[in-house]
Each structure stands twice: as structure tokens, then as C-alpha cells.
Amino acid sequence: MIIFFTILTKKSGMGNYFRTLELYNQTKSKEYCEFYLYTEEEFSGFIDESVKVWDKSIYLNTVINSEQKNILVCDLPYIDYEFNDFLTNNFDLLITINDATIEEIQPNYYFNTDMLIKPPKNVISYLGLQYQIIRSDLIKNEIQMNKIQTIGVMFGGSDPDNLTLKFIVELSQSRKLKDFNFKIIVPLNKKVEFDNIVRKLKVTNIQIISSPDMVGFYLEINGVINMGGMSTYEAMYVGIPVFSVEWSYMDKYVKNLSVKNLIINLGKIEDSIKSLENSLNTLPIEKIRLMVSNASRVIDGLGSSRIVNKIIEISRGL
């Protein structure tokens, strides 16, 4: 049996959950599988009804069927004692799609969707952007981009370093960006707080949004600001220019994509507004359009299917 496992917490954000959900949904139409999720109460409204929430009250022998071969497919940005018991089960084979914990998990197979980490030699690896997981409901933007006017800002569901607040404060002082509109995504329980902040700062070009339909959201904007991660690749696929902030362990991905001229690197959060002003007011739209075209070509949206087909092939070969 194929078992998917990931986490959805304030520390992890939501990208790992949606990425794993995409793999699970595509797999269950072809092969029997289950999806277990470790999460926190505030995220209960986002969980698909077919997903099983896991905690230590569940006896592990009810998850693992010892009479058959069991494969664990996990996407874990960190390891915590709260869910580590799940990983210590006697799985016959481990597959990971997250490079952050590859040393701790020591998987048999690894899908490198961020194209940077070199896994241990004893791990069978599938590398490159062809394995980038893109949700199947996203719609390619076929509209010719003539200018950037409305920009979506998303620093993740956890926003571990208050990047959203820092960005809003800096943006409120920018005269060069007053003619651009910013739609800023925040967690549902933070919307009122951020609405009040924007009101106090007397900023008129910021709209605070929580829990948007991302398919529709990408159609409403023509620029994305983030700190890397899943929204970067989604925007690249859809056909929207990405402006990313360098933050913590994510900065290596931002720098790598920027060097390849697939996104624009805004630097650290304290430098991001100045960098954004320069990019939006001095870069020719033709140069940005070429970057978007290159980015859209390197991600074809079939990465999820490639991974799922390989997982099923591995499972049937046990």
C-alpha cells in the first residue's frame, strides 16, 4: 500500500500539504493509497475530507498492514517528536520529495523538485524541474503581458519572520510604487489585524486577502512577490513574473532561479522595496516578458504525473 504523509503547521506553512495532496489525488485514481496528515487545529478548514488526520492516539498498527508491502511517500520540511513515531514504522520503502530532511529520513528514493541538493549516493534520485509538482487546476495565462499593475504578495501560511508586516510598512513609505496595486495574502486569523495595520498606515493601494481561490487569484494578478517555494513554481507555470525575497534556507533557491533568469531576486526583505521600485520602473517590459516566457517553458505542469507514475511503478515492483 502507498501511504502519503506530510504536515500542515504554523512552522511548515501550507505548500507541503497542497503538494502532497496533488500527488495523492492523482495516485488514488490509479492505485489504492491513503493520506495521513499531522496538523494543528487552526488549519482544520483547509483539509480535504479524504485526508486522515494523524496523531499519537492512533495505533500505528492500524496504519501499516504487515501482510502487504508498504511504501511511505513523505514531504517533510522538518522532523518533530510529535510525528516522528510515524516515520519509525516498518515501511518497506521510503520516498521523499523534500530535500530539507533527506539526511534524517534516509529514503530509498528521492524526487528533487528544487533542482539543487545532491542526495546521498545510496539514494535513487530523480532530479530537475520536470518533477516540479504543479496543481492540476491551475490555468496557463495566455494573455500577452503589456505591463505589471496588480501584484500578489504571499510569504507563506506561517510567515515565520513577519515578512508580510515588514513589507507592508516599507511599502507604505514608497512613492514610486503608489500607482501599483498589491493584493496581500494573510492567514484567515490575521486578516482583521492586517486590515487595521493598513488602515493606520493610510495605504490605499493594498488589499488584504485571506484564503483566496488560488486559481482565480493568479488570473487577477500580473506579478507575484514571495520568498520562493511552491507559489514561485506555480506562478512560473501560469505565466506571471516572480519577484522573490531572500529568506533563511530558502535564499539558495531564489538565487539559483534568479541566476537562470527565471525570476527576479529582490534581496533581503529590508532591501526589497528599493529593488522592486528599480525593477518595475526601469526594467523594459520586453525583458520581463522574455523572463516569463522562459520560466513558463521550463515547467510543463506534468511533474506530478511523472512522480505518480514512478511511485506506482516502484510499488508494483516490490
Short mmCIF file of N, CA and C in Angstrom, two decimals, residues 3 6 8 24 27-28 85 94 102 161 166 212 217 244 252 261 273 290:
data_model
loop_
_atom_site.label_atom_id
_atom_site.label_comp_id
_atom_site.label_asym_id
_atom_site.label_seq_id
_atom_site.Cartn_x
_atom_site.Cartn_y
_atom_site.Cartn_z
N ILE A 3 1.36 4.99 1.18
CA ILE A 3 0.89 5.91 2.22
C ILE A 3 1.59 7.25 2.05
N THR A 6 2.46 14.06 5.33
CA THR A 6 3.10 15.37 5.41
C THR A 6 2.53 16.11 6.62
N LEU A 8 1.03 20.03 8.23
CA LEU A 8 0.42 21.33 7.96
C LEU A 8 0.37 22.07 9.29
N TYR A 24 -1.37 12.64 -4.05
CA TYR A 24 -2.35 11.69 -3.53
C TYR A 24 -3.57 11.60 -4.45
N THR A 27 -2.71 9.75 -7.54
CA THR A 27 -2.40 8.34 -7.30
C THR A 27 -3.65 7.52 -7.04
N LYS A 28 -4.58 8.04 -6.24
CA LYS A 28 -5.74 7.25 -5.82
C LYS A 28 -6.66 6.89 -6.98
N ASP A 85 7.18 9.32 15.43
CA ASP A 85 6.76 7.92 15.57
C ASP A 85 6.23 7.35 14.26
N LEU A 94 10.95 3.88 1.53
CA LEU A 94 10.71 5.30 1.82
C LEU A 94 11.01 6.15 0.59
N ILE A 102 16.30 15.02 4.07
CA ILE A 102 16.74 13.79 3.40
C ILE A 102 17.77 13.02 4.23
N ASP A 161 8.94 34.92 9.83
CA ASP A 161 9.76 36.06 10.24
C ASP A 161 9.02 37.40 10.05
N LYS A 166 6.67 43.51 7.65
CA LYS A 166 7.83 44.32 7.26
C LYS A 166 7.65 44.88 5.86
N PRO A 212 -7.78 32.84 -0.45
CA PRO A 212 -8.35 33.03 -1.78
C PRO A 212 -8.38 31.73 -2.59
N PHE A 217 -7.15 33.68 -8.25
CA PHE A 217 -6.22 34.72 -7.80
C PHE A 217 -5.11 34.95 -8.83
N SER A 244 11.20 37.59 -5.88
CA SER A 244 11.35 36.85 -4.63
C SER A 244 12.32 37.52 -3.68
N LYS A 252 18.76 30.09 -1.17
CA LYS A 252 19.53 29.39 -2.20
C LYS A 252 18.69 29.09 -3.43
N ASN A 261 17.78 33.43 -14.77
CA ASN A 261 16.88 34.40 -15.38
C ASN A 261 15.45 33.88 -15.48
N ILE A 273 11.87 46.65 -1.19
CA ILE A 273 11.09 47.73 -1.79
C ILE A 273 11.92 48.53 -2.79
N LEU A 290 10.25 38.24 -21.60
CA LEU A 290 11.14 37.15 -22.01
C LEU A 290 11.42 36.23 -20.83
#
